[in-house]
XYZ file of C-alpha atoms in Angstrom:
372
model
C 0.000 0.000 0.000
C 1.482 3.350 -1.025
C 1.317 6.342 1.266
C 1.542 10.027 0.256
C 4.679 11.703 1.571
C 5.207 15.448 1.775
C 8.063 15.931 -0.716
C 8.116 19.450 -2.181
C 7.738 19.647 -5.991
C 11.069 21.468 -6.321
C 13.059 18.896 -4.279
C 15.949 17.290 -6.158
C 14.873 13.629 -6.129
C 17.674 11.191 -7.075
C 17.122 9.031 -10.154
C 17.324 5.743 -8.212
C 14.374 6.823 -6.055
C 12.208 7.077 -9.155
C 13.321 3.699 -10.536
C 13.042 1.740 -7.261
C 9.916 -0.414 -6.877
C 9.346 -2.270 -3.594
C 7.050 -4.648 -5.477
C 10.121 -6.202 -7.076
C 11.015 -7.740 -3.699
C 9.265 -10.070 -1.226
C 6.698 -8.222 0.861
C 7.814 -7.502 4.448
C 5.916 -6.003 7.361
C 7.108 -4.818 10.766
C 5.229 -4.741 14.050
C 5.976 -3.579 17.578
C 4.849 -5.572 20.626
C 4.511 -4.257 24.194
C 5.571 -6.897 26.744
C 4.329 -5.306 29.961
C 4.879 -7.095 33.284
C 3.747 -6.122 36.777
C 3.615 -7.547 40.292
C 0.345 -7.899 42.166
C 0.376 -8.204 45.952
C -2.642 -10.260 46.980
C -2.766 -13.398 49.107
C 0.649 -13.972 47.551
C 2.742 -11.992 45.116
C 1.929 -12.748 41.480
C 3.848 -11.802 38.350
C 1.336 -10.660 35.745
C 1.413 -9.878 32.046
C -0.754 -7.318 30.258
C -2.473 -9.187 27.420
C -5.257 -8.677 24.911
C -7.677 -11.318 23.695
C -7.697 -11.351 19.914
C -11.086 -10.607 18.467
C -10.480 -12.051 14.999
C -8.530 -14.742 13.188
C -5.884 -15.882 12.999
C -5.826 -16.966 16.648
C -9.193 -15.439 17.471
C -9.934 -15.917 21.182
C -6.302 -16.445 22.186
C -4.296 -14.009 24.278
C -1.539 -11.935 22.692
C 0.719 -9.032 23.502
C -0.619 -5.568 22.679
C 1.002 -4.621 19.405
C 0.510 -3.986 15.734
C 1.913 -2.840 12.445
C 4.042 0.269 12.211
C 2.379 3.414 10.882
C 4.163 5.825 8.618
C 4.044 8.310 11.492
C 5.839 5.981 13.928
C 9.447 6.993 14.428
C 10.472 3.383 15.141
C 9.173 0.057 16.465
C 9.465 1.306 20.042
C 7.017 4.093 19.328
C 4.755 1.657 17.484
C 4.675 -0.663 20.525
C 3.949 2.225 22.887
C 1.182 3.536 20.609
C -0.418 0.095 20.300
C -0.245 -0.393 24.079
C -2.263 2.784 24.539
C -4.718 2.031 21.716
C -5.401 -1.585 22.734
C -5.361 -1.301 26.539
C -5.755 2.376 27.397
C -2.516 2.190 29.404
C 0.409 4.495 28.728
C 3.926 3.108 28.616
C 5.770 3.023 31.962
C 9.109 4.675 32.606
C 10.980 1.386 32.317
C 11.072 0.303 28.664
C 13.870 -1.669 27.020
C 14.264 -3.615 23.800
C 13.732 -7.337 24.351
C 14.374 -8.987 20.967
C 13.175 -9.174 17.372
C 11.299 -12.180 16.015
C 11.420 -13.016 12.316
C 10.977 -16.776 11.960
C 9.460 -17.614 8.597
C 5.730 -18.253 9.031
C 5.435 -16.860 12.572
C 2.374 -14.928 11.405
C -0.022 -17.073 9.302
C -1.235 -13.990 7.451
C 1.991 -14.285 5.485
C 0.380 -17.085 3.440
C -2.943 -15.362 2.756
C -3.864 -15.276 -0.924
C -6.088 -16.734 -3.643
C -6.250 -19.955 -5.624
C -6.432 -19.966 -9.417
C -9.635 -21.830 -10.334
C -8.114 -23.264 -13.500
C -4.641 -24.326 -12.379
C -5.217 -24.714 -8.660
C -2.070 -22.667 -8.023
C -2.031 -20.603 -4.831
C -0.882 -16.997 -5.109
C 0.173 -15.553 -1.755
C -0.489 -11.873 -1.173
C 0.461 -11.621 2.486
C 3.635 -10.122 3.891
C 6.256 -11.799 6.037
C 5.991 -10.209 9.479
C 8.880 -9.348 11.787
C 8.168 -7.963 15.233
C 10.296 -6.052 17.708
C 9.275 -6.717 21.309
C 9.832 -4.227 24.125
C 9.940 -5.170 27.798
C 7.955 -2.755 29.957
C 7.979 -3.017 33.754
C 5.076 -1.529 35.711
C 4.995 -0.822 39.461
C 1.362 0.294 39.735
C -0.742 -1.598 37.175
C -3.902 0.212 36.133
C -7.083 -1.497 34.963
C -6.837 -1.925 31.165
C -9.619 -1.266 28.673
C -9.804 -3.353 25.497
C -10.072 -1.469 22.226
C -9.088 -1.624 18.558
C -9.178 -5.272 17.309
C -8.901 -6.749 20.833
C -11.978 -8.266 22.498
C -10.626 -7.392 25.938
C -7.437 -6.397 27.714
C -6.487 -7.948 31.033
C -3.681 -8.680 33.463
C -2.985 -12.420 33.664
C -0.734 -14.637 35.782
C 2.473 -15.306 33.829
C 2.543 -18.872 35.147
C -0.862 -19.649 33.641
C 1.058 -19.731 30.326
C 4.380 -21.157 31.567
C 3.279 -23.249 34.590
C 6.452 -25.381 34.763
C 8.450 -22.211 35.495
C 6.846 -21.778 38.928
C 8.432 -24.176 41.440
C 7.782 -22.240 44.651
C 6.062 -25.106 46.499
C 5.423 -28.831 46.317
C 2.107 -28.495 44.460
C 3.641 -26.399 41.704
C 6.718 -28.600 41.497
C 4.410 -31.567 40.962
C 3.195 -29.876 37.774
C 6.761 -29.280 36.625
C 7.586 -32.921 37.269
C 4.555 -33.875 35.173
C 6.000 -31.868 32.286
C 9.345 -33.576 32.872
C 7.729 -37.015 32.662
C 5.996 -36.055 29.414
C 9.350 -34.947 27.990
C 10.947 -38.205 29.129
C 8.249 -40.051 27.196
C 9.004 -37.991 24.111
C 12.746 -38.589 24.465
C 12.305 -42.351 24.776
C 15.690 -44.057 24.533
C 17.341 -41.203 22.668
C 20.294 -40.391 24.924
C 20.812 -36.918 23.483
C 17.188 -35.967 24.088
C 17.203 -37.477 27.580
C 20.345 -35.521 28.463
C 18.721 -32.269 27.306
C 15.588 -32.963 29.334
C 17.642 -33.668 32.463
C 19.812 -30.607 31.878
C 16.824 -28.263 31.662
C 14.216 -29.851 33.946
C 16.262 -31.364 36.796
C 14.943 -29.744 39.996
C 18.171 -30.591 41.831
C 20.059 -28.324 39.429
C 17.334 -25.863 38.437
C 18.404 -22.718 36.601
C 15.519 -20.249 36.673
C 17.001 -18.157 33.855
C 16.862 -20.903 31.198
C 13.247 -20.208 30.343
C 13.832 -19.790 26.604
C 15.654 -23.128 26.338
C 12.903 -24.972 28.178
C 10.267 -23.426 25.922
C 12.247 -24.318 22.776
C 12.474 -27.950 23.922
C 8.723 -28.121 24.510
C 8.048 -26.731 21.024
C 10.473 -29.226 19.499
C 8.732 -32.063 21.338
C 5.328 -30.911 20.006
C 3.922 -31.276 23.521
C 2.623 -27.699 23.326
C 0.127 -26.622 20.616
C 2.646 -24.140 19.206
C 4.838 -27.093 18.240
C 2.017 -28.764 16.245
C 0.615 -25.842 14.259
C 0.180 -25.922 10.499
C 0.984 -22.935 8.324
C -2.416 -21.399 9.170
C -1.780 -21.509 12.923
C -4.086 -24.481 13.554
C -3.270 -27.456 15.772
C -5.204 -30.490 16.928
C -5.964 -30.369 20.678
C -4.708 -33.103 22.996
C -6.071 -34.396 26.276
C -2.978 -33.299 28.224
C -2.773 -29.744 26.833
C -3.824 -28.300 30.211
C -0.584 -29.566 31.752
C 1.356 -27.162 29.558
C -0.580 -23.973 30.282
C -2.574 -21.657 28.081
C -1.780 -21.341 24.394
C -0.997 -17.866 23.058
C -1.333 -16.323 19.612
C 1.545 -16.289 17.130
C 4.902 -16.935 18.863
C 3.896 -14.877 21.886
C 4.612 -17.603 24.441
C 8.164 -17.654 23.111
C 8.309 -13.901 23.697
C 6.956 -14.414 27.219
C 9.617 -17.040 27.946
C 12.317 -14.658 26.707
C 10.936 -11.804 28.816
C 10.734 -13.952 31.934
C 14.314 -15.138 31.533
C 15.471 -11.558 30.955
C 13.874 -10.144 34.096
C 14.984 -13.104 36.222
C 18.557 -12.335 35.285
C 18.203 -8.569 35.572
C 17.016 -8.478 39.174
C 20.392 -9.956 40.162
C 22.501 -7.117 38.786
C 20.139 -4.230 37.905
C 18.265 -3.005 41.012
C 16.436 -0.530 38.771
C 14.587 -3.453 37.162
C 13.420 -4.781 40.526
C 12.425 -1.295 41.691
C 10.445 -0.790 38.463
C 8.213 -3.662 39.589
C 8.038 -3.119 43.358
C 8.179 0.659 43.539
C 10.915 2.595 45.389
C 9.899 1.461 48.911
C 9.076 -1.952 50.342
C 9.606 -4.094 53.406
C 12.179 -6.878 53.217
C 9.423 -9.482 53.299
C 7.754 -7.740 50.360
C 11.028 -7.657 48.459
C 11.548 -11.350 49.103
C 8.036 -12.221 47.949
C 8.565 -10.113 44.823
C 11.842 -11.872 43.975
C 10.237 -15.268 44.584
C 7.325 -14.407 42.285
C 9.696 -13.268 39.537
C 12.104 -16.199 39.862
C 9.378 -18.743 40.560
C 11.323 -20.351 43.403
C 11.632 -19.939 47.210
C 14.318 -18.011 49.098
C 15.917 -18.468 52.518
C 14.438 -15.617 54.579
C 17.338 -14.532 56.812
C 19.963 -15.046 54.111
C 17.889 -13.017 51.658
C 17.945 -10.091 54.063
C 21.723 -10.291 54.265
C 21.895 -10.502 50.466
C 20.040 -7.242 49.746
C 20.788 -5.256 52.930
C 24.019 -6.648 54.406
C 25.291 -5.147 57.692
C 27.781 -2.316 57.353
C 30.619 -4.549 58.540
C 29.936 -7.121 55.806
C 32.580 -7.759 53.159
C 32.757 -4.757 50.828
C 32.038 -6.865 47.756
C 28.534 -7.751 48.983
C 26.103 -5.445 47.101
C 23.730 -3.374 49.208
C 20.680 -2.269 47.247
C 18.259 -1.050 49.947
C 18.528 0.930 53.169
C 16.257 1.790 56.087
C 13.850 4.705 55.910
C 13.021 4.881 59.629
C 9.367 4.188 58.801
C 7.233 1.122 59.383
C 4.389 -0.481 57.457
C 1.074 -0.401 59.290
C -0.039 -3.920 60.131
C -3.497 -5.164 59.230
C -5.578 -6.140 62.234
C -4.708 -5.625 65.887
C -2.918 -8.876 66.682
C 0.499 -9.055 68.350
C 3.669 -8.369 66.413
C 5.968 -5.558 65.353
C 5.170 -3.471 62.296
C 7.779 -4.269 59.598
C 10.371 -1.683 58.619
C 10.157 -0.022 55.238
C 13.312 0.067 53.125
C 14.109 2.185 50.083
C 16.246 1.449 47.045
C 19.572 3.265 47.298
C 20.190 5.876 44.612
C 23.719 4.681 43.838
C 22.539 1.084 43.381
C 19.593 2.028 41.170
C 21.628 4.219 38.842
C 24.310 1.605 38.141
C 24.825 -1.998 37.181
C 26.154 -3.904 40.188
C 29.807 -4.910 39.917
C 28.963 -8.081 41.851
C 25.580 -9.646 41.159
C 23.300 -10.429 44.079
C 23.706 -14.048 45.103
C 20.163 -14.984 45.976
C 20.004 -17.742 48.636
C 17.655 -20.142 46.855
C 16.211 -22.969 48.916
C 16.666 -26.533 47.622
C 13.687 -27.449 45.468
C 13.523 -31.007 46.744
C 13.523 -29.946 50.418
C 10.969 -28.228 52.645
C 10.255 -24.640 51.645
C 10.852 -23.215 55.104
């Protein structure tokens, strides 16, 4: 589709610009996706994603990231993602926005193959464009209620682990689900030693690496245990009885994007306090900080050692990073039962403005032992 551009009649247009015809090359389209994450403090802390339910095919009824095609007026894909976030959810972009990755796998958007069939020859003529998207990670500390608009049926905040349930191993019940996924992968691997070694490497709870989210997702797609690994060119896949074990399906390759985003933020909270503060806000109690880190990482922490990890005593070894300090204020306790109101801490300016020289060594609890 051609668009009028304001080029003055007297401008010296080079000859190549007159000869060039984009129609001589394969059609390409570019989109921007807003990958917004937030923490919700309810009965327990929950990591949530801001999603829209698609109102039309392909993938009608499935959740997707707010996003869309670049307009001529968009300066870049970042601006396109921010604009689409506002148009589809009514929420403006937060202060924390960073490029996540670009996604260009052939066929990632089934609209690429749209076209018509010649009635005489039966030949299919595609008229769609290959779609590449640039995803932007956006971290929100105070999530507002979204409002669906544009081509989205509704916009909503959803639990990240409803889509990647095996990534949450905070307690025995959740770990049981992860072990179920592991058993399914073992069945897929059969006697193939290479496959079995990969499954053990990625899904062994005794040696769990919370940051390897993208690798675990890629293995599940390869195994075809998730619907995304069984789709035809039109985005369709036959349902299976055990699909619920693997969480909710998402449109396009958006669960891959979610896995990448989750791995990114799990790594970032260890060396970029600004990323953690973008989710929790500038002030929190140590228990709140611990619950936030556990929700992000999907695994439990040792309480007293966590406190020493983020707010070590002044006499602690100089290399231990200190990211929060006391404010002299306390959080009001709910109810009138016994107990001391917890102290409120604030993120230190020096820590927030810089990347830590020494990453925080979070004291994870063993996943095969008692949580507390």
